[in-house]
Amino acid sequence: MARQRPDSPPLFDLVQKPDFSFEKKAIKDGLWPVAGLDEAGRGPLAGPVVAAAVVLNPKRIPKGLDDSKRLTAAQREELFEAILKTALGVGVSSVCAEGIDRINILRASLEAMRRALAALPVTPLMALADGRDVPPGLPCDCKALIKGDQRSQSIAAASIVAKVTRDRMMQGCGQADGRYGLEVHMGYATERHRTAIEVHGPVTRLHRMSFAPFRLVEVTQEVELDLLELDSGNEKAA
């Protein structure tokens, strides 16, 4: 007897959409306003990491909020304008490439979130942060949510604001220096970007020198210098 096919979709076909349930629970617990926190630009070879904090208006939540990575550029731009128009508060901040090199990308991302929250025009009593880590130094309670931009509308809104803001910053960098195509790939390690780096080298204060391939080049140079010094020492001893 043939096995009947279930009429319900398999679990892996279900697409989770962000909702306002975490925010509603916080409101019920007396923790309002609630700010969503997210960042954009952890992986690129160039440019800042940008974070946003958003306090949505429960009565005017824009339709279509989602993880910025699951939206088209046009959708992000439209929702960006809707968020700025309807939200109770939006804060944006960034940490530059030099700052990332100095404190590492994880700490820079969390610091950008902290600054974005501090830039809000309202004082939140609760924050929802995308990821595993709670940004240190926040003046309010905070809950970290893995894949939070796919679970919380406030975090999804923050992810859109951060992404659009960073993209605009990188487009400006691309207009100022057209050698790398930054306005196209936003600083990510595309073939075009890597090839341009090989030809022109990295740009100080724009490229993240603690990232590969720059870090690998530095390590190779240090090893070569050590070998030259060793050979020189051997020659003198001989």
XYZ file of N, CA, C and O in Angstrom, residues 89-158:
280
model
N 11.145 56.212 17.219
C 12.540 56.629 17.344
C 13.453 55.764 16.508
O 13.237 54.553 16.388
N 14.456 56.387 15.889
C 15.464 55.672 15.107
C 16.832 56.244 15.458
O 17.024 57.472 15.456
N 17.770 55.369 15.793
C 19.149 55.779 16.058
C 20.093 54.977 15.183
O 19.870 53.778 14.973
N 21.110 55.614 14.656
C 22.075 54.948 13.775
C 23.486 55.322 14.217
O 23.744 56.475 14.585
N 24.389 54.353 14.171
C 25.781 54.627 14.499
C 26.671 53.653 13.739
O 26.176 52.706 13.114
N 27.967 53.888 13.779
C 28.898 53.018 13.062
C 30.243 53.009 13.760
O 30.563 53.879 14.568
N 31.033 51.999 13.417
C 32.440 51.933 13.814
C 33.238 51.761 12.528
O 32.946 50.875 11.723
N 34.242 52.606 12.324
C 34.996 52.633 11.079
C 35.948 51.445 10.971
O 36.132 50.675 11.917
N 36.567 51.324 9.796
C 37.486 50.213 9.546
C 38.636 50.189 10.546
O 39.036 49.126 11.035
N 39.188 51.360 10.871
C 40.284 51.418 11.844
C 39.829 50.950 13.217
O 40.574 50.276 13.940
N 38.597 51.319 13.599
C 38.062 50.861 14.874
C 37.866 49.358 14.895
O 38.129 48.694 15.908
N 37.414 48.809 13.775
C 37.242 47.357 13.655
C 38.585 46.663 13.821
O 38.702 45.664 14.539
N 39.621 47.198 13.166
C 40.960 46.608 13.284
C 41.477 46.674 14.721
O 42.203 45.782 15.171
N 41.105 47.719 15.414
C 41.625 47.933 16.768
C 40.966 47.016 17.796
O 41.639 46.505 18.699
N 39.649 46.781 17.676
C 38.949 46.044 18.744
C 38.311 44.744 18.262
O 37.707 44.037 19.062
N 38.383 44.405 17.010
C 37.836 43.241 16.306
C 36.367 43.464 15.924
O 35.668 44.293 16.511
N 35.918 42.713 14.948
C 34.616 42.978 14.335
C 33.442 42.693 15.275
O 32.431 43.408 15.246
N 33.539 41.678 16.119
C 32.440 41.390 17.039
C 32.249 42.537 18.019
O 31.133 43.034 18.197
N 33.335 42.957 18.656
C 33.227 44.051 19.626
C 32.799 45.347 18.941
O 32.044 46.138 19.509
N 33.265 45.558 17.714
C 32.866 46.758 16.978
C 31.374 46.740 16.661
O 30.694 47.774 16.760
N 30.844 45.580 16.302
C 29.417 45.457 16.007
C 28.575 45.752 17.247
O 27.571 46.476 17.181
N 28.987 45.207 18.377
C 28.252 45.431 19.626
C 28.358 46.884 20.072
O 27.393 47.461 20.583
N 29.534 47.488 19.865
C 29.703 48.893 20.222
C 28.830 49.783 19.345
O 28.247 50.772 19.820
N 28.738 49.460 18.060
C 27.875 50.230 17.164
C 26.415 50.135 17.608
O 25.676 51.132 17.561
N 25.997 48.959 18.064
C 24.631 48.807 18.579
C 24.417 49.673 19.818
O 23.376 50.318 19.970
N 25.405 49.656 20.707
C 25.281 50.463 21.931
C 25.131 51.938 21.581
O 24.292 52.649 22.144
N 25.947 52.416 20.650
C 25.887 53.827 20.250
C 24.555 54.153 19.572
O 24.006 55.245 19.769
N 24.048 53.212 18.757
C 22.774 53.441 18.078
C 21.644 53.585 19.085
O 20.767 54.454 18.949
N 21.660 52.742 20.129
C 20.639 52.843 21.167
C 20.742 54.182 21.886
O 19.726 54.828 22.174
N 21.969 54.608 22.157
C 22.175 55.892 22.840
C 21.713 57.066 21.985
O 21.392 58.128 22.526
N 21.664 56.881 20.661
C 21.266 57.957 19.759
C 19.753 58.085 19.605
O 19.278 59.019 18.948
N 19.007 57.179 20.194
C 17.540 57.241 20.084
C 16.989 58.495 20.747
O 17.472 58.913 21.810
N 15.937 59.086 20.182
C 15.312 60.256 20.801
C 14.381 59.886 21.951
O 13.891 60.769 22.647
N 14.132 58.598 22.137
C 13.334 58.114 23.273
C 14.212 57.178 24.091
O 15.202 56.640 23.597
N 13.851 56.983 25.357
C 14.635 56.124 26.245
C 13.960 54.769 26.385
O 12.913 54.650 27.018
N 14.525 53.708 25.782
C 13.893 52.393 25.874
C 14.116 51.746 27.237
O 15.141 51.970 27.882
N 13.149 50.932 27.645
C 13.294 50.137 28.862
C 13.689 48.703 28.545
O 14.018 47.930 29.445
N 13.624 48.361 27.250
C 13.966 47.006 26.819
C 14.555 47.069 25.411
O 14.127 47.879 24.586
N 15.546 46.228 25.150
C 16.130 46.133 23.811
C 16.129 44.680 23.377
O 16.305 43.765 24.187
N 15.923 44.471 22.097
C 16.002 43.151 21.468
C 17.125 43.215 20.451
O 17.054 43.992 19.503
N 18.172 42.419 20.653
C 19.360 42.479 19.798
C 19.476 41.233 18.945
O 19.294 40.113 19.439
N 19.792 41.421 17.679
C 19.993 40.287 16.792
C 21.302 39.585 17.130
O 22.327 40.226 17.370
N 21.259 38.247 17.154
C 22.480 37.484 17.392
C 22.518 36.798 18.743
O 21.515 36.697 19.439
N 23.725 36.371 19.117
C 23.909 35.632 20.368
C 24.322 36.518 21.534
O 24.210 36.106 22.692
N 24.812 37.718 21.247
C 25.448 38.528 22.279
C 24.634 39.776 22.610
O 24.040 40.400 21.723
N 24.646 40.126 23.871
C 24.038 41.371 24.331
C 25.117 42.449 24.324
O 26.183 42.270 24.925
N 24.893 43.563 23.650
C 25.894 44.638 23.657
C 26.169 45.120 25.078
O 25.232 45.375 25.843
N 27.430 45.239 25.472
C 27.739 45.709 26.826
C 27.461 47.200 26.965
O 27.521 47.959 25.994
N 27.152 47.601 28.191
C 26.995 49.022 28.476
C 25.647 49.610 28.139
O 25.508 50.842 28.118
N 24.635 48.782 27.888
C 23.309 49.318 27.592
C 22.646 49.824 28.877
O 22.812 49.232 29.941
N 21.868 50.890 28.780
C 21.205 51.437 29.966
C 19.869 50.766 30.282
O 19.116 51.259 31.119
N 19.568 49.653 29.594
C 18.280 48.983 29.796
C 18.473 47.477 29.671
O 19.544 46.995 29.290
N 17.418 46.736 30.010
C 17.444 45.292 29.823
C 17.563 44.977 28.337
O 17.129 45.761 27.479
N 18.146 43.811 28.019
C 18.306 43.434 26.620
C 18.214 41.917 26.492
O 18.715 41.174 27.334
N 17.564 41.481 25.424
C 17.459 40.061 25.115
C 18.063 39.820 23.739
O 17.705 40.491 22.773
N 19.018 38.892 23.651
C 19.628 38.543 22.370
C 18.810 37.441 21.708
O 18.463 36.440 22.349
N 18.502 37.620 20.442
C 17.694 36.660 19.696
C 18.467 36.187 18.470
O 18.786 36.988 17.583
N 18.779 34.899 18.417
C 19.406 34.340 17.232
C 18.408 34.419 16.081
O 17.234 34.084 16.234
N 18.869 34.893 14.928
C 18.007 35.163 13.772
C 16.866 36.095 14.167
O 15.730 35.943 13.714
N 17.194 37.062 15.002
C 16.182 37.984 15.494
C 15.522 38.795 14.402
O 14.344 39.179 14.529
N 16.252 39.070 13.297
C 15.662 39.847 12.210
C 14.594 39.058 11.454
O 13.859 39.629 10.650
N 14.499 37.753 11.720
C 13.447 36.930 11.144
C 12.364 36.596 12.167
O 11.414 35.873 11.855
N 12.503 37.146 13.381
C 11.563 36.826 14.455
C 10.888 38.053 15.045
O 9.743 37.984 15.472
N 11.609 39.155 15.086
C 11.094 40.382 15.696
C 10.991 41.484 14.650
O 11.955 41.770 13.937
N 9.833 42.139 14.579
C 9.662 43.230 13.621
C 10.541 44.430 13.966
O 10.999 45.136 13.068
N 10.785 44.647 15.243
C 11.655 45.761 15.636
C 13.095 45.529 15.161
O 13.752 46.444 14.671
N 13.580 44.285 15.314
C 14.923 43.965 14.852
C 14.976 44.003 13.326
O 15.949 44.481 12.738
N 13.929 43.502 12.675
C 13.876 43.548 11.207
C 13.959 44.993 10.720
O 14.673 45.297 9.753
N 13.229 45.884 11.386
C 13.277 47.302 11.014
C 14.681 47.856 11.186
O 15.184 48.603 10.339
N 15.352 47.478 12.289
C 16.721 47.935 12.518
C 17.668 47.390 11.461
O 18.587 48.087 11.009
